[in-house]
Coordinates of C-alpha atoms and ligand atoms in Angstrom, one line a residue:
M1 CA 3.6 3.8 -20.7
L2 CA 3.2 0.4 -19.0
D3 CA 4.2 -1.5 -22.1
H4 CA 7.4 -2.6 -20.5
L5 CA 5.5 -4.7 -18.0
T6 CA 5.2 -8.4 -18.5
Y7 CA 1.9 -9.9 -17.5
T8 CA 2.5 -13.3 -16.0
A9 CA 0.3 -16.3 -16.0
P10 CA 0.3 -18.1 -12.7
E11 CA 2.0 -21.3 -12.2
P12 CA -0.2 -24.3 -11.2
K13 CA 0.3 -24.9 -7.5
T14 CA 1.6 -28.2 -6.3
I15 CA 0.2 -28.4 -2.8
Q16 CA 2.1 -30.7 -0.5
G17 CA 0.1 -33.9 0.1
A18 CA -2.3 -33.2 -2.9
K19 CA -2.7 -35.8 -5.5
Q20 CA -2.7 -33.4 -8.4
D21 CA -1.9 -29.8 -9.4
W22 CA -4.4 -27.1 -8.5
E23 CA -4.9 -23.5 -9.3
L24 CA -6.2 -20.8 -7.0
V25 CA -8.9 -18.4 -8.0
I26 CA -9.5 -15.4 -5.8
G27 CA -11.9 -12.4 -6.0
L28 CA -11.9 -9.6 -3.4
E29 CA -14.6 -7.3 -2.1
V30 CA -12.6 -4.5 -0.5
H31 CA -14.4 -2.1 1.9
A32 CA -12.6 1.3 1.9
Q33 CA -13.8 4.0 4.2
V34 CA -14.2 7.2 2.3
A35 CA -11.9 10.0 3.6
S36 CA -14.5 12.5 4.6
N37 CA -15.2 14.6 7.7
A38 CA -18.9 13.8 7.6
K39 CA -20.9 10.6 7.1
L40 CA -22.6 9.5 3.9
F41 CA -26.1 10.7 4.7
S42 CA -25.6 12.9 7.8
G43 CA -23.4 15.7 9.0
A44 CA -22.1 13.7 12.0
S45 CA -18.3 13.5 12.3
T46 CA -16.3 10.5 11.2
G47 CA -13.5 11.1 13.7
F48 CA -11.8 7.9 15.0
G49 CA -11.5 7.1 18.6
A50 CA -14.1 9.5 20.0
E51 CA -16.3 8.9 23.1
P52 CA -18.8 6.1 22.1
N53 CA -22.0 7.4 20.6
S54 CA -20.8 11.0 20.5
H55 CA -20.8 11.2 16.7
V56 CA -24.4 10.1 16.0
A57 CA -26.9 12.2 14.1
F58 CA -30.6 11.4 14.5
V59 CA -30.6 9.9 11.1
D60 CA -27.7 7.6 12.0
A61 CA -29.6 6.4 15.1
A62 CA -32.6 5.8 12.8
M63 CA -34.9 8.1 14.8
P64 CA -38.4 8.0 13.3
G65 CA -39.1 10.6 10.6
M66 CA -35.4 11.4 9.9
L67 CA -34.4 11.5 6.3
P68 CA -31.0 10.8 4.7
V69 CA -29.3 13.6 2.7
I70 CA -26.5 12.5 0.4
N71 CA -23.0 14.0 1.1
E72 CA -21.7 15.4 -2.2
F73 CA -18.1 15.2 -1.1
C74 CA -18.4 11.4 -0.6
V75 CA -19.8 11.0 -4.1
A76 CA -16.9 13.0 -5.5
Q77 CA -14.5 10.8 -3.6
A78 CA -16.0 7.6 -5.1
V79 CA -15.8 9.2 -8.6
K80 CA -12.2 10.1 -8.0
T81 CA -11.4 6.5 -6.9
G82 CA -13.2 5.2 -10.0
L83 CA -11.1 7.4 -12.2
G84 CA -8.0 6.3 -10.4
L85 CA -8.9 2.7 -11.3
K86 CA -9.5 3.7 -15.0
A87 CA -13.1 2.7 -14.5
A88 CA -16.4 3.8 -16.1
I89 CA -18.3 6.4 -14.1
N90 CA -22.1 5.9 -14.1
L91 CA -23.8 9.2 -14.4
V92 CA -27.0 7.6 -13.0
S93 CA -26.8 5.4 -10.0
A94 CA -29.3 4.5 -7.2
F95 CA -29.4 3.4 -3.6
D96 CA -31.1 0.3 -2.4
R97 CA -32.0 -1.0 1.1
K98 CA -30.3 -4.2 2.1
N99 CA -32.5 -5.5 4.9
Y100 CA -31.1 -7.5 7.9
F101 CA -31.3 -7.3 11.6
Y102 CA -28.3 -6.6 13.7
P103 CA -28.0 -4.7 17.0
D104 CA -25.4 -2.3 15.5
L105 CA -27.7 -1.5 12.6
P106 CA -30.5 0.6 14.1
Q107 CA -32.3 1.2 10.7
G108 CA -32.8 -2.5 10.2
Y109 CA -31.2 -2.1 6.8
Q110 CA -28.0 -0.9 5.2
I111 CA -28.3 1.7 2.4
S112 CA -26.1 0.3 -0.5
Q113 CA -26.1 0.2 -4.3
L114 CA -26.9 -3.2 -5.6
Y115 CA -28.5 -2.7 -9.1
H116 CA -26.9 0.6 -10.2
P117 CA -23.5 1.3 -8.7
I118 CA -21.8 4.6 -9.1
V119 CA -18.6 3.1 -10.7
G120 CA -18.5 0.3 -13.3
E121 CA -15.6 -1.7 -14.8
G122 CA -12.0 -0.7 -14.3
E123 CA -8.6 -2.3 -13.6
V124 CA -5.7 -2.4 -11.2
I125 CA -2.1 -3.3 -12.3
V126 CA -0.6 -5.3 -9.5
D127 CA 3.2 -5.2 -9.3
M128 CA 4.7 -8.6 -8.5
A129 CA 8.4 -7.9 -9.2
P130 CA 10.3 -5.2 -11.1
G131 CA 8.9 -5.3 -14.6
V132 CA 6.4 -8.0 -13.8
A133 CA 2.8 -7.3 -13.2
R134 CA -0.7 -8.8 -13.2
R135 CA -3.9 -7.1 -14.4
V136 CA -6.9 -7.5 -12.1
R137 CA -10.2 -6.4 -13.5
I138 CA -12.6 -4.3 -11.3
E139 CA -16.2 -5.2 -11.6
R140 CA -17.7 -2.2 -9.8
I141 CA -17.5 0.2 -6.9
H142 CA -20.6 1.0 -4.9
L143 CA -21.2 3.5 -2.1
E144 CA -22.7 2.2 1.1
Q145 CA -23.1 2.8 4.8
D146 CA -20.9 1.3 7.4
A147 CA -22.6 -0.3 10.5
G148 CA -21.9 0.4 14.2
K149 CA -19.8 -1.7 16.6
S150 CA -21.1 -4.2 19.1
I151 CA -18.8 -4.4 22.2
H152 CA -19.0 -7.8 24.0
D153 CA -15.9 -7.7 26.2
M154 CA -16.6 -4.8 28.5
D155 CA -19.0 -6.5 30.8
P156 CA -19.6 -10.1 31.7
N157 CA -23.4 -9.8 31.5
M158 CA -24.1 -7.1 28.9
S159 CA -23.1 -6.1 25.4
F160 CA -22.8 -2.5 24.4
V161 CA -23.2 -0.7 21.1
D162 CA -21.2 2.2 19.7
L163 CA -22.9 3.9 16.8
N164 CA -20.1 6.4 15.9
R165 CA -19.2 4.4 12.8
T166 CA -22.9 3.9 11.8
G167 CA -23.5 5.6 8.5
V168 CA -19.9 6.4 7.7
A169 CA -19.4 6.2 3.9
L170 CA -17.7 3.0 2.5
M171 CA -16.7 2.3 -1.1
E172 CA -17.0 -1.4 -1.8
I173 CA -14.5 -2.3 -4.5
V174 CA -15.4 -5.6 -6.2
S175 CA -12.7 -7.4 -8.2
R176 CA -13.3 -10.0 -10.9
P177 CA -11.9 -13.4 -9.8
D178 CA -8.5 -12.6 -11.5
I179 CA -6.2 -13.0 -8.5
R180 CA -4.3 -16.2 -8.6
G181 CA -2.4 -16.6 -5.3
P182 CA -1.9 -15.4 -1.7
E183 CA 0.9 -13.0 -2.6
E184 CA -1.0 -11.5 -5.4
A185 CA -4.0 -10.9 -3.2
A186 CA -1.9 -9.0 -0.7
A187 CA -0.2 -7.1 -3.5
Y188 CA -3.6 -6.2 -5.0
V189 CA -4.9 -4.8 -1.7
A190 CA -1.6 -2.9 -1.2
K191 CA -1.9 -1.4 -4.7
L192 CA -5.5 -0.3 -4.1
R193 CA -4.4 1.2 -0.8
Q194 CA -1.5 3.0 -2.5
I195 CA -3.7 4.4 -5.2
M196 CA -6.4 5.6 -2.8
R197 CA -3.8 7.2 -0.5
Y198 CA -2.4 9.1 -3.5
L199 CA -5.9 10.2 -4.4
G200 CA -6.7 11.1 -0.8
T201 CA -10.0 9.1 -1.0
C202 CA -9.2 6.6 1.8
D203 CA -6.5 6.8 4.4
G204 CA -5.9 3.0 4.1
N205 CA -5.5 2.5 7.8
M206 CA -6.0 -1.2 8.1
Q207 CA -5.5 -1.4 11.8
N208 CA -8.5 1.0 12.4
G209 CA -10.5 -1.1 9.9
N210 CA -10.6 1.7 7.4
L211 CA -9.6 -0.8 4.7
R212 CA -10.8 -4.4 5.0
A213 CA -11.5 -7.2 2.6
D214 CA -13.8 -10.1 2.1
V215 CA -11.8 -12.8 0.3
N216 CA -13.5 -15.2 -2.0
V217 CA -11.4 -18.4 -2.7
S218 CA -11.9 -21.4 -4.9
V219 CA -9.6 -24.0 -6.5
C220 CA -9.8 -25.6 -9.9
A221 CA -7.8 -27.9 -12.1
P222 CA -5.2 -26.3 -14.4
G223 CA -6.9 -25.0 -17.6
A224 CA -10.3 -24.4 -16.0
Y225 CA -9.6 -20.7 -15.4
E226 CA -8.7 -20.2 -19.1
R227 CA -12.0 -21.7 -20.1
Y228 CA -13.8 -19.3 -17.7
Q229 CA -11.9 -16.4 -19.2
E230 CA -12.7 -17.4 -22.8
T231 CA -16.4 -18.0 -22.1
G232 CA -17.2 -15.8 -19.1
D233 CA -18.9 -18.9 -17.7
F234 CA -18.4 -19.2 -13.9
S235 CA -19.4 -22.9 -13.9
H236 CA -15.8 -23.7 -15.1
L237 CA -14.6 -22.5 -11.7
G238 CA -14.8 -24.3 -8.4
T239 CA -17.2 -23.5 -5.6
R240 CA -16.0 -20.5 -3.6
C241 CA -15.9 -19.7 0.1
E242 CA -15.9 -16.1 1.3
I243 CA -13.6 -15.2 4.2
K244 CA -15.1 -12.1 5.9
N245 CA -13.6 -8.9 7.2
M246 CA -9.8 -9.3 6.8
N247 CA -7.8 -6.3 7.8
S248 CA -4.2 -7.5 7.6
L249 CA -2.2 -8.3 4.5
R250 CA -0.4 -11.1 6.4
F251 CA -3.6 -12.7 7.5
I252 CA -5.2 -12.4 4.1
Q253 CA -2.3 -14.6 2.7
A254 CA -2.4 -17.1 5.6
A255 CA -6.2 -17.4 5.3
I256 CA -6.1 -18.0 1.5
D257 CA -3.3 -20.6 1.9
Y258 CA -5.3 -22.5 4.6
E259 CA -8.6 -22.2 2.7
A260 CA -7.1 -23.6 -0.5
R261 CA -5.6 -26.6 1.3
R262 CA -8.9 -27.2 3.1
Q263 CA -10.9 -27.2 -0.2
I264 CA -8.4 -29.4 -2.0
A265 CA -8.5 -31.9 0.8
I266 CA -12.3 -32.0 0.6
I267 CA -12.3 -32.5 -3.2
E268 CA -9.6 -35.1 -3.3
D269 CA -11.5 -37.1 -0.6
G270 CA -14.4 -37.2 -3.0
G271 CA -16.4 -34.5 -1.2
K272 CA -17.9 -31.2 -2.4
V273 CA -17.0 -27.7 -1.2
V274 CA -20.0 -26.0 0.3
Q275 CA -20.4 -22.4 -0.6
E276 CA -20.4 -20.5 2.6
T277 CA -19.1 -17.5 4.6
R278 CA -16.1 -18.2 6.8
L279 CA -14.1 -16.4 9.5
Y280 CA -10.3 -16.5 9.8
D281 CA -9.0 -17.2 13.3
P282 CA -5.5 -15.8 13.4
D283 CA -4.6 -17.5 16.7
R284 CA -5.2 -21.0 15.2
G285 CA -4.3 -20.1 11.6
E286 CA -7.6 -21.6 10.4
T287 CA -10.9 -20.5 8.7
R288 CA -14.1 -21.8 10.2
S289 CA -17.7 -21.7 9.0
M290 CA -19.7 -18.7 10.0
R291 CA -22.9 -19.0 8.0
S292 CA -24.2 -20.6 4.8
K293 CA -24.0 -18.4 1.7
E294 CA -26.7 -15.8 1.6
E295 CA -28.2 -14.6 -1.7
A296 CA -29.3 -11.1 -2.7
H297 CA -33.0 -12.2 -2.3
D298 CA -32.3 -13.1 1.4
Y299 CA -31.8 -9.4 2.0
R300 CA -35.1 -8.2 0.3
Y301 CA -33.2 -5.5 -1.6
F302 CA -35.4 -2.7 -2.9
P303 CA -34.8 0.9 -4.0
D304 CA -34.6 3.2 -1.0
P305 CA -37.7 5.4 -1.3
D306 CA -36.1 8.1 0.8
L307 CA -33.4 8.8 -1.8
L308 CA -33.8 10.0 -5.4
P309 CA -31.6 8.3 -8.0
L310 CA -28.2 9.9 -8.0
E311 CA -27.6 11.8 -11.2
I312 CA -24.3 13.5 -11.8
E313 CA -23.1 15.5 -14.8
Q314 CA -20.3 14.6 -17.1
G315 CA -18.9 18.2 -16.6
W316 CA -18.5 17.6 -12.9
V317 CA -16.8 14.2 -13.6
D318 CA -14.4 16.0 -16.0
E319 CA -13.6 18.6 -13.4
I320 CA -12.7 15.9 -10.9
A321 CA -10.7 14.2 -13.7
G322 CA -8.9 17.4 -14.4
A323 CA -7.8 17.8 -10.8
M324 CA -6.4 14.2 -10.4
P325 CA -2.9 14.0 -8.9
E326 CA -0.2 11.9 -10.7
L327 CA -0.9 8.3 -9.8
P328 CA 1.8 5.8 -8.5
D329 CA 2.3 4.0 -11.8
E330 CA 2.8 7.2 -13.7
K331 CA 5.1 8.6 -11.1
K332 CA 7.1 5.4 -11.0
A333 CA 7.5 5.4 -14.8
R334 CA 8.5 9.0 -14.8
F335 CA 11.2 8.4 -12.1
V336 CA 12.6 5.6 -14.4
T337 CA 12.5 7.4 -17.7
E338 CA 13.3 11.0 -16.6
L339 CA 15.5 10.5 -13.6
G340 CA 17.2 7.3 -14.7
L341 CA 16.3 5.3 -11.6
S342 CA 16.0 1.6 -11.5
E343 CA 12.5 0.1 -11.5
Y344 CA 13.2 -1.2 -8.0
D345 CA 14.3 2.2 -6.6
A346 CA 11.4 4.0 -8.3
G347 CA 9.1 1.5 -6.7
V348 CA 10.5 2.1 -3.2
L349 CA 10.3 5.9 -3.6
T350 CA 6.8 5.9 -4.9
A351 CA 5.4 3.4 -2.4
E352 CA 4.0 6.3 -0.3
V353 CA 3.2 9.7 -1.9
E354 CA 4.9 11.5 1.0
S355 CA 8.2 9.6 0.2
A356 CA 7.9 10.5 -3.4
D357 CA 7.3 14.2 -2.7
Y358 CA 10.3 14.2 -0.3
F359 CA 12.5 12.6 -2.9
E360 CA 11.4 15.0 -5.6
Q361 CA 12.4 17.9 -3.5
V362 CA 15.8 16.4 -2.9
A363 CA 16.3 15.5 -6.6
A364 CA 15.2 18.9 -7.9
G365 CA 18.2 20.4 -9.8
R366 CA 20.4 17.5 -8.6
D367 CA 21.4 14.1 -9.9
G368 CA 18.4 11.8 -9.5
K369 CA 20.4 8.6 -8.8
Q370 CA 22.5 10.2 -6.2
A371 CA 19.4 11.7 -4.6
A372 CA 17.7 8.3 -4.7
N373 CA 20.7 6.6 -3.0
W374 CA 20.7 9.2 -0.2
V375 CA 17.0 9.0 0.4
I376 CA 16.7 5.2 0.2
N377 CA 20.0 4.1 1.9
E378 CA 20.7 6.9 4.5
L379 CA 17.3 8.5 5.2
F380 CA 14.9 5.5 4.9
G381 CA 17.5 3.2 6.6
R382 CA 17.6 5.6 9.5
L383 CA 13.9 6.3 9.6
N384 CA 13.1 2.5 9.7
K385 CA 15.6 2.0 12.5
E386 CA 13.9 4.7 14.6
G387 CA 10.4 3.8 13.6
L388 CA 9.8 7.2 12.0
S389 CA 8.3 8.2 8.6
V390 CA 9.3 10.9 6.2
E391 CA 6.6 13.2 7.6
T392 CA 8.4 13.0 11.0
S393 CA 11.9 13.0 9.6
P394 CA 14.4 15.1 11.6
V395 CA 16.3 15.8 8.4
S396 CA 14.3 17.9 5.9
A397 CA 14.5 17.5 2.1
A398 CA 16.2 20.9 1.9
Q399 CA 18.9 19.8 4.4
L400 CA 19.6 16.5 2.6
G401 CA 19.8 18.4 -0.7
G402 CA 22.3 20.7 1.0
V403 CA 24.5 17.7 2.0
I404 CA 24.4 16.5 -1.7
D405 CA 25.4 19.9 -2.9
L406 CA 28.4 20.0 -0.6
I407 CA 29.6 16.6 -2.0
G408 CA 29.0 17.9 -5.5
S409 CA 31.1 21.1 -4.9
G410 CA 33.9 19.0 -3.5
A411 CA 33.6 20.7 -0.1
I412 CA 33.2 17.4 1.7
S413 CA 33.9 13.7 1.0
G414 CA 31.2 11.0 1.0
K415 CA 32.5 9.8 4.4
I416 CA 32.3 13.3 6.0
A417 CA 28.8 13.6 4.4
K418 CA 27.6 10.7 6.5
E419 CA 28.9 12.4 9.6
L420 CA 27.2 15.6 8.6
F421 CA 23.9 13.7 8.1
E422 CA 24.3 12.3 11.6
I423 CA 24.8 15.9 13.0
L424 CA 21.7 17.1 11.1
W425 CA 19.7 14.2 12.4
T426 CA 20.6 14.7 16.0
E427 CA 21.2 18.5 16.2
G428 CA 19.6 20.0 13.1
G429 CA 21.1 23.1 11.5
D430 CA 22.3 24.4 8.1
P431 CA 24.6 21.9 6.4
A432 CA 27.0 24.5 4.8
Q433 CA 27.3 26.4 8.1
I434 CA 28.0 23.2 10.1
V435 CA 30.8 22.2 7.7
E436 CA 32.3 25.7 7.9
A437 CA 32.0 26.1 11.7
R438 CA 33.3 22.6 12.6
G439 CA 36.1 22.6 10.1
M440 CA 34.7 19.6 8.2
K441 CA 35.8 20.8 4.8
Q442 CA 37.7 18.4 2.7
V443 CA 41.4 19.3 2.5
T444 CA 42.2 19.8 -1.2
D445 CA 45.3 21.9 -0.4
L446 CA 47.9 19.6 -2.0
G447 CA 50.7 21.0 0.2
A448 CA 49.0 20.0 3.4
I449 CA 48.2 16.5 2.0
E450 CA 51.8 16.1 0.8
A451 CA 53.1 16.9 4.3
A452 CA 50.9 14.3 5.8
V453 CA 52.0 11.7 3.3
D454 CA 55.7 12.5 3.9
E455 CA 55.2 12.2 7.6
I456 CA 53.6 8.7 7.4
I457 CA 56.2 7.5 4.9
A458 CA 59.1 8.7 7.1
A459 CA 57.6 7.1 10.2
N460 CA 57.1 3.6 8.6
P461 CA 60.3 2.5 6.7
A462 CA 59.5 -1.2 7.0
Q463 CA 56.0 -0.7 5.4
V464 CA 57.6 1.3 2.6
E465 CA 59.9 -1.6 1.8
K466 CA 56.9 -4.0 1.6
A467 CA 54.8 -1.6 -0.4
R468 CA 57.6 -1.2 -3.0
A469 CA 57.7 -5.0 -3.4
N470 CA 53.9 -5.3 -3.5
P471 CA 52.2 -2.1 -4.8
K472 CA 48.8 -3.4 -3.5
L473 CA 50.0 -2.5 0.0
A474 CA 50.0 1.2 -0.9
G475 CA 46.4 1.3 0.3
W476 CA 47.6 1.0 3.9
F477 CA 49.4 4.4 3.5
V478 CA 46.2 5.9 2.0
G479 CA 44.3 4.7 5.0
Q480 CA 46.8 6.2 7.4
V481 CA 46.8 9.6 5.7
L482 CA 43.0 9.7 5.7
K483 CA 43.1 8.8 9.4
A484 CA 45.7 11.4 10.2
T485 CA 43.6 14.1 8.5
G486 CA 40.4 13.1 10.2
G487 CA 38.9 11.8 6.9
K488 CA 39.1 15.3 5.4
A489 CA 41.8 14.8 2.9
N490 CA 40.5 14.4 -0.7
P491 CA 40.9 10.6 -1.3
A492 CA 41.8 11.0 -4.9
A493 CA 44.6 13.4 -4.1
V494 CA 45.9 11.1 -1.4
N495 CA 46.0 8.1 -3.7
E496 CA 47.9 10.0 -6.3
L497 CA 50.4 11.4 -3.9
V498 CA 51.0 8.1 -2.1
A499 CA 51.7 6.3 -5.4
K500 CA 54.1 9.1 -6.5
K501 CA 56.0 9.2 -3.2
L502 CA 56.4 5.5 -2.9
A503 CA 57.8 5.2 -6.3
L504 CA 60.2 8.1 -5.6
A505 CA 61.2 7.0 -2.1
Ligands
ADP601 P1 -21.8 -12.1 -3.9 O1 -22.3 -10.7 -4.1 O2 -22.8 -13.1 -3.8 O3 -20.8 -12.1 -2.8 P2 -20.4 -11.9 -6.5 O4 -20.8 -12.8 -7.6 O5 -20.8 -10.5 -6.7 O6 -21.0 -12.6 -5.2 O7 -18.9 -12.1 -6.2 C1 -18.3 -11.6 -5.1 C2 -16.8 -11.8 -5.3 O8 -16.5 -13.2 -5.5 C3 -16.2 -11.1 -6.5 O9 -15.0 -10.4 -6.1 C4 -15.9 -12.2 -7.5 O10 -14.8 -11.9 -8.2 C5 -15.6 -13.4 -6.5 N1 -15.8 -14.7 -7.1 C6 -16.9 -15.1 -7.9 N2 -16.8 -16.4 -8.2 C7 -15.6 -16.8 -7.7 C8 -14.9 -18.1 -7.7 N3 -15.4 -19.2 -8.3 N4 -13.8 -18.2 -7.0 C9 -13.3 -17.1 -6.4 N5 -13.8 -15.9 -6.4 C10 -15.0 -15.7 -7.0
MG602 MG1 -20.0 -11.0 -1.2

């Protein structure tokens, strides 16, 4: 189905001021909060914005003797996400303790999955332009706990801690270093977000931190990446730095751009890039060192003795697979092949599942392209202007469908249809009834149109002379007749009658 896509190789980047061409190599670790009402190992609520420390079970606060109990729904969500990324599902996985001290981590360790993640290798197709895509391999997805939140800006002398987020389920989605530029990195995160929103496994709210990414960046000379791909040997690649906790697509791009330039400058000056963890400062547009690179052994990982290995059955996975919704790529391809939409329009309409659903209701039993034009140009245009979304649209799919039907039956012209849309937007109501009650019906009565044409011709003898000499000027009469009839005269009929009358006059 995706055969029509061209997979592009990246262009080497000429960085201004650099002595030679460089290529960027980027791998992302995306943390996606699992859409679930309860946490990964406790029944406490995951609701956002609650009173601090009001959603904390004893196990989240690491009270002595409390034991974690796995939340089956969170596991199902991870499996569903894995299936959505065409990934292998591991029927046996296990939880490990990642030990470190932090005030917002009362256990003194995070429960994660280092050695046996629940999801293995998969892929994401990243759309770069209509018909052009890149394939990014997924290495793994593991389930882990989120930490709490330290609050340093509420009091000059004290820090506070809010444990509401402690223990909330995260999926860490680790990509291979297959991303080759800032735009691609942003498009990759956007695609992941789109897929998970279709699946209902993560709400993708980046502002609330429900989707955030650690961005690994390195640079290499042209050709080095191909050697890595052929051999799987990472030593062909440059040393990477990891930029932590990015929750904006714009900042991800800016941080990669800055980081690549920084590394190139170091190498070209004869220095060496030091592998480290860095932070992006959006105010200064820079990354700065946070800590030197930590290794797995620094965390003293070991299997969590409080949790049994997680064994799931193939039958359960098949059940989840059987209940998968149509994914964005499939929907987009169907809109192109079955409804005749352009790749671009299909992309716009499938960006959000709610938009796609709305469009499909409008298009049902109608012309797909006409429905797409109305939804994209009139509806989305208006929604954007007012800062609304399809879910809060004042005009329903049924109402917009009604407008299109009235055009189709010849009851109203395209121009009147826009006025009708405006009335529906501000006042609501039934499109057909409004047209009837307000006399908006198109005049197809030729007698009435003829009378209007005669009147205009009689009142403008000088214009008639000119139009006879230059038939292009007949348009002026058409415009006058349409104006005189309040835009309700059938334009085709007016055109025909004007031409006829001018020739006869
Ligand atoms: P760690 O667990 O130590 O952070 P991993 O080897 O699991 O390291 O890699 C983490 C991320 O870094 C992955 O997304 C991977 O694709 C990416 N990555 C690895 N090597 C490079 C590199 N040379 N340049 C850019 N990204 C890289
Ligand atoms: Mg890492």
